């Protein structure tokens, strides 16, 4: 017990009185990142451990952030395939382990201008063999439409239907619906096998549909409805590059 303290004080009061009677400088806690360090404050000096920060001089040259991905114009000369290139892709896909499935996917994607998600989401309820039609649910808020199926498409789909055990038209080896990433890898691999001189991705098949139909003289409104575009500005890009518009200029 400290001298001069009232013996009748409680334990807490005695501790507080003893602390106030001492001359030791108060201690202050400072939190730095994830650790707690003690800083002793004296009359003319503050002692604290060094932080992990390092002082550096500011940069004198202003520069932009280095892009993480090269632009498409540097990766490939164009964003669409010609009809001949699509045929080469389909023929190369027939040589795969699941050639019937892979070639049918590429055929339908080109004939109907399907996005990757639209192709992978096709179900057997969307196919009517009796009437030879295909019901399409467009992504990105596009217009739902019904497309006719040609003879080679019906034959390819019937071949898949005979062994079908899923609600989805295209499934993986384990029976799960075919994924968009799986389609991207498939198209890229088939493009290498077909010796396409640049990297190929699934959306190039949709662009190939637009350019092929524009070259055949399809009017812009019909092409817009066939591809399910909400805005006609998305369709004009195909008719602008159609070589048929300049066919008879020198005759």
GROMACS .gro file of C-alpha atoms in nm:
model
  251
    1UNK     CA    1   0.000   0.000   0.000
    2UNK     CA    2   0.134   0.346  -0.085
    3UNK     CA    3   0.206   0.583   0.201
    4UNK     CA    4  -0.052   0.855   0.259
    5UNK     CA    5  -0.348   0.669   0.101
    6UNK     CA    6  -0.668   0.624   0.295
    7UNK     CA    7  -0.694   0.254   0.396
    8UNK     CA    8  -1.068   0.272   0.346
    9UNK     CA    9  -1.039   0.323  -0.030
   10UNK     CA   10  -1.146   0.049  -0.266
   11UNK     CA   11  -0.893  -0.141  -0.479
   12UNK     CA   12  -0.982   0.051  -0.798
   13UNK     CA   13  -0.959   0.387  -0.623
   14UNK     CA   14  -0.619   0.298  -0.476
   15UNK     CA   15  -0.481   0.199  -0.820
   16UNK     CA   16  -0.605   0.523  -0.975
   17UNK     CA   17  -0.453   0.729  -0.690
   18UNK     CA   18  -0.117   0.548  -0.721
   19UNK     CA   19  -0.105   0.606  -1.099
   20UNK     CA   20  -0.182   0.976  -1.061
   21UNK     CA   21   0.095   1.011  -0.799
   22UNK     CA   22   0.370   0.872  -1.022
   23UNK     CA   23   0.587   1.092  -1.245
   24UNK     CA   24   0.624   0.843  -1.532
   25UNK     CA   25   0.524   1.002  -1.867
   26UNK     CA   26   0.195   0.871  -2.004
   27UNK     CA   27   0.202   0.595  -2.268
   28UNK     CA   28   0.016   0.624  -2.595
   29UNK     CA   29  -0.069   0.333  -2.828
   30UNK     CA   30  -0.041   0.378  -3.205
   31UNK     CA   31  -0.180   0.124  -3.454
   32UNK     CA   32   0.039   0.076  -3.762
   33UNK     CA   33  -0.094  -0.163  -4.028
   34UNK     CA   34  -0.156  -0.485  -3.834
   35UNK     CA   35   0.058  -0.434  -3.521
   36UNK     CA   36   0.024  -0.225  -3.203
   37UNK     CA   37   0.335  -0.039  -3.092
   38UNK     CA   38   0.404   0.164  -2.779
   39UNK     CA   39   0.511   0.524  -2.819
   40UNK     CA   40   0.664   0.694  -2.514
   41UNK     CA   41   0.604   1.065  -2.505
   42UNK     CA   42   0.854   1.271  -2.303
   43UNK     CA   43   0.894   1.643  -2.263
   44UNK     CA   44   1.110   1.690  -2.573
   45UNK     CA   45   1.126   1.357  -2.754
   46UNK     CA   46   0.889   1.111  -2.917
   47UNK     CA   47   1.021   0.761  -2.973
   48UNK     CA   48   0.853   0.534  -3.231
   49UNK     CA   49   0.972   0.244  -3.441
   50UNK     CA   50   1.029   0.301  -3.813
   51UNK     CA   51   0.738   0.225  -4.046
   52UNK     CA   52   0.750   0.005  -4.355
   53UNK     CA   53   0.692   0.300  -4.587
   54UNK     CA   54   0.977   0.427  -4.802
   55UNK     CA   55   1.013   0.783  -4.925
   56UNK     CA   56   1.060   0.806  -5.300
   57UNK     CA   57   1.100   1.101  -5.531
   58UNK     CA   58   0.802   1.178  -5.755
   59UNK     CA   59   0.812   1.076  -6.118
   60UNK     CA   60   0.913   1.352  -6.355
   61UNK     CA   61   0.777   1.188  -6.670
   62UNK     CA   62   0.400   1.164  -6.725
   63UNK     CA   63   0.301   0.836  -6.885
   64UNK     CA   64  -0.013   0.631  -6.942
   65UNK     CA   65  -0.085   0.290  -6.799
   66UNK     CA   66   0.042   0.009  -7.018
   67UNK     CA   67  -0.257  -0.173  -7.174
   68UNK     CA   68  -0.304  -0.534  -7.069
   69UNK     CA   69  -0.446  -0.645  -7.404
   70UNK     CA   70  -0.349  -0.558  -7.759
   71UNK     CA   71  -0.620  -0.412  -7.985
   72UNK     CA   72  -0.801  -0.646  -8.222
   73UNK     CA   73  -0.651  -0.473  -8.525
   74UNK     CA   74  -0.309  -0.601  -8.418
   75UNK     CA   75  -0.432  -0.955  -8.349
   76UNK     CA   76  -0.618  -1.020  -8.676
   77UNK     CA   77  -0.681  -0.832  -9.002
   78UNK     CA   78  -1.063  -0.852  -8.978
   79UNK     CA   79  -1.344  -0.957  -8.745
   80UNK     CA   80  -1.537  -1.183  -8.983
   81UNK     CA   81  -1.483  -1.498  -9.185
   82UNK     CA   82  -1.559  -1.562  -9.549
   83UNK     CA   83  -1.790  -1.844  -9.657
   84UNK     CA   84  -1.490  -2.042  -9.778
   85UNK     CA   85  -1.320  -2.008  -9.441
   86UNK     CA   86  -1.636  -2.122  -9.261
   87UNK     CA   87  -1.649  -2.431  -9.482
   88UNK     CA   88  -1.287  -2.508  -9.391
   89UNK     CA   89  -1.373  -2.476  -9.022
   90UNK     CA   90  -1.666  -2.716  -9.052
   91UNK     CA   91  -1.460  -2.971  -9.242
   92UNK     CA   92  -1.182  -2.950  -8.984
   93UNK     CA   93  -1.434  -2.992  -8.700
   94UNK     CA   94  -1.563  -3.318  -8.851
   95UNK     CA   95  -1.226  -3.477  -8.780
   96UNK     CA   96  -1.257  -3.416  -8.404
   97UNK     CA   97  -1.345  -3.685  -8.151
   98UNK     CA   98  -1.698  -3.543  -8.134
   99UNK     CA   99  -1.704  -3.434  -8.496
  100UNK     CA  100  -2.080  -3.460  -8.546
  101UNK     CA  101  -2.150  -3.229  -8.253
  102UNK     CA  102  -1.869  -2.984  -8.330
  103UNK     CA  103  -1.946  -2.947  -8.700
  104UNK     CA  104  -2.318  -2.904  -8.628
  105UNK     CA  105  -2.244  -2.626  -8.380
  106UNK     CA  106  -2.038  -2.436  -8.633
  107UNK     CA  107  -2.298  -2.491  -8.907
  108UNK     CA  108  -2.588  -2.359  -8.698
  109UNK     CA  109  -2.384  -2.067  -8.563
  110UNK     CA  110  -2.308  -1.956  -8.919
  111UNK     CA  111  -2.645  -2.023  -9.081
  112UNK     CA  112  -2.842  -1.840  -8.810
  113UNK     CA  113  -2.593  -1.581  -8.688
  114UNK     CA  114  -2.593  -1.715  -8.333
  115UNK     CA  115  -2.397  -1.568  -8.047
  116UNK     CA  116  -2.200  -1.811  -7.832
  117UNK     CA  117  -2.454  -1.798  -7.547
  118UNK     CA  118  -2.747  -1.845  -7.788
  119UNK     CA  119  -2.584  -2.150  -7.946
  120UNK     CA  120  -2.500  -2.313  -7.613
  121UNK     CA  121  -2.851  -2.242  -7.482
  122UNK     CA  122  -3.037  -2.421  -7.765
  123UNK     CA  123  -3.276  -2.690  -7.643
  124UNK     CA  124  -3.452  -2.966  -7.829
  125UNK     CA  125  -3.784  -2.792  -7.765
  126UNK     CA  126  -3.657  -2.510  -7.991
  127UNK     CA  127  -3.623  -2.750  -8.286
  128UNK     CA  128  -3.930  -2.857  -8.485
  129UNK     CA  129  -3.836  -3.137  -8.721
  130UNK     CA  130  -4.185  -3.166  -8.869
  131UNK     CA  131  -4.197  -2.806  -8.990
  132UNK     CA  132  -3.820  -2.765  -9.025
  133UNK     CA  133  -3.799  -2.455  -8.808
  134UNK     CA  134  -3.578  -2.329  -8.526
  135UNK     CA  135  -3.708  -2.099  -8.252
  136UNK     CA  136  -3.441  -1.854  -8.136
  137UNK     CA  137  -3.423  -1.660  -7.810
  138UNK     CA  138  -3.185  -1.375  -7.879
  139UNK     CA  139  -2.949  -1.237  -7.615
  140UNK     CA  140  -2.885  -0.868  -7.539
  141UNK     CA  141  -3.254  -0.788  -7.566
  142UNK     CA  142  -3.270  -0.895  -7.930
  143UNK     CA  143  -3.586  -0.986  -8.116
  144UNK     CA  144  -3.710  -1.343  -8.082
  145UNK     CA  145  -3.756  -1.505  -8.421
  146UNK     CA  146  -3.817  -1.833  -8.602
  147UNK     CA  147  -3.573  -1.947  -8.871
  148UNK     CA  148  -3.614  -2.216  -9.135
  149UNK     CA  149  -3.379  -2.514  -9.118
  150UNK     CA  150  -3.221  -2.642  -9.439
  151UNK     CA  151  -3.178  -3.009  -9.526
  152UNK     CA  152  -2.817  -3.046  -9.413
  153UNK     CA  153  -2.903  -2.885  -9.079
  154UNK     CA  154  -3.198  -3.119  -9.021
  155UNK     CA  155  -2.987  -3.425  -9.101
  156UNK     CA  156  -2.712  -3.313  -8.863
  157UNK     CA  157  -2.961  -3.243  -8.584
  158UNK     CA  158  -3.137  -3.578  -8.629
  159UNK     CA  159  -2.802  -3.754  -8.594
  160UNK     CA  160  -2.750  -3.581  -8.261
  161UNK     CA  161  -3.109  -3.640  -8.151
  162UNK     CA  162  -3.072  -4.018  -8.175
  163UNK     CA  163  -2.822  -4.024  -7.886
  164UNK     CA  164  -2.960  -3.726  -7.695
  165UNK     CA  165  -3.010  -3.765  -7.320
  166UNK     CA  166  -3.032  -3.398  -7.227
  167UNK     CA  167  -3.274  -3.112  -7.281
  168UNK     CA  168  -2.993  -2.917  -7.445
  169UNK     CA  169  -2.892  -2.978  -7.804
  170UNK     CA  170  -2.518  -2.947  -7.745
  171UNK     CA  171  -2.366  -3.109  -7.438
  172UNK     CA  172  -2.017  -3.184  -7.318
  173UNK     CA  173  -1.861  -3.528  -7.282
  174UNK     CA  174  -2.000  -3.550  -6.929
  175UNK     CA  175  -2.353  -3.461  -7.037
  176UNK     CA  176  -2.355  -3.101  -6.913
  177UNK     CA  177  -2.468  -2.814  -7.138
  178UNK     CA  178  -2.184  -2.695  -7.358
  179UNK     CA  179  -2.023  -2.382  -7.209
  180UNK     CA  180  -1.928  -2.058  -7.382
  181UNK     CA  181  -1.565  -2.098  -7.276
  182UNK     CA  182  -1.563  -2.450  -7.418
  183UNK     CA  183  -1.697  -2.317  -7.749
  184UNK     CA  184  -1.428  -2.050  -7.759
  185UNK     CA  185  -1.155  -2.310  -7.712
  186UNK     CA  186  -1.317  -2.535  -7.972
  187UNK     CA  187  -1.334  -2.264  -8.239
  188UNK     CA  188  -0.978  -2.151  -8.171
  189UNK     CA  189  -0.848  -2.508  -8.196
  190UNK     CA  190  -1.044  -2.579  -8.515
  191UNK     CA  191  -0.916  -2.255  -8.666
  192UNK     CA  192  -0.560  -2.377  -8.617
  193UNK     CA  193  -0.645  -2.715  -8.772
  194UNK     CA  194  -0.809  -2.542  -9.068
  195UNK     CA  195  -0.493  -2.329  -9.109
  196UNK     CA  196  -0.675  -1.998  -9.080
  197UNK     CA  197  -0.389  -1.743  -9.075
  198UNK     CA  198  -0.525  -1.558  -8.769
  199UNK     CA  199  -0.689  -1.639  -8.437
  200UNK     CA  200  -1.058  -1.728  -8.469
  201UNK     CA  201  -1.332  -1.674  -8.209
  202UNK     CA  202  -1.703  -1.775  -8.212
  203UNK     CA  203  -1.845  -1.428  -8.275
  204UNK     CA  204  -1.666  -1.419  -8.609
  205UNK     CA  205  -1.921  -1.675  -8.730
  206UNK     CA  206  -2.204  -1.432  -8.653
  207UNK     CA  207  -2.025  -1.156  -8.841
  208UNK     CA  208  -1.971  -1.400  -9.128
  209UNK     CA  209  -2.348  -1.448  -9.145
  210UNK     CA  210  -2.410  -1.077  -9.174
  211UNK     CA  211  -2.152  -1.022  -9.446
  212UNK     CA  212  -2.257  -1.333  -9.642
  213UNK     CA  213  -2.624  -1.230  -9.649
  214UNK     CA  214  -2.534  -0.870  -9.733
  215UNK     CA  215  -2.323  -0.993 -10.026
  216UNK     CA  216  -2.625  -1.188 -10.151
  217UNK     CA  217  -2.823  -0.863 -10.172
  218UNK     CA  218  -3.037  -0.904  -9.858
  219UNK     CA  219  -3.195  -0.571  -9.765
  220UNK     CA  220  -3.095  -0.409  -9.437
  221UNK     CA  221  -3.433  -0.446  -9.261
  222UNK     CA  222  -3.455  -0.818  -9.337
  223UNK     CA  223  -3.097  -0.866  -9.225
  224UNK     CA  224  -3.172  -0.676  -8.903
  225UNK     CA  225  -3.465  -0.904  -8.824
  226UNK     CA  226  -3.271  -1.219  -8.913
  227UNK     CA  227  -2.982  -1.132  -8.679
  228UNK     CA  228  -3.214  -1.002  -8.407
  229UNK     CA  229  -3.060  -0.655  -8.384
  230UNK     CA  230  -3.254  -0.401  -8.180
  231UNK     CA  231  -3.092  -0.109  -8.361
  232UNK     CA  232  -3.042  -0.090  -8.735
  233UNK     CA  233  -2.708   0.080  -8.676
  234UNK     CA  234  -2.570  -0.260  -8.575
  235UNK     CA  235  -2.676  -0.398  -8.914
  236UNK     CA  236  -2.553  -0.120  -9.141
  237UNK     CA  237  -2.191  -0.226  -9.082
  238UNK     CA  238  -2.249  -0.538  -9.294
  239UNK     CA  239  -2.408  -0.361  -9.591
  240UNK     CA  240  -2.138  -0.092  -9.595
  241UNK     CA  241  -1.867  -0.347  -9.679
  242UNK     CA  242  -2.072  -0.559  -9.919
  243UNK     CA  243  -1.887  -0.567 -10.254
  244UNK     CA  244  -2.212  -0.627 -10.445
  245UNK     CA  245  -2.306  -0.259 -10.417
  246UNK     CA  246  -2.016  -0.172 -10.653
  247UNK     CA  247  -2.063  -0.468 -10.890
  248UNK     CA  248  -2.211  -0.288 -11.192
  249UNK     CA  249  -2.033   0.047 -11.166
  250UNK     CA  250  -1.805  -0.021 -11.466
  251UNK     CA  251  -2.062  -0.180 -11.694
   0.00000   0.00000   0.00000
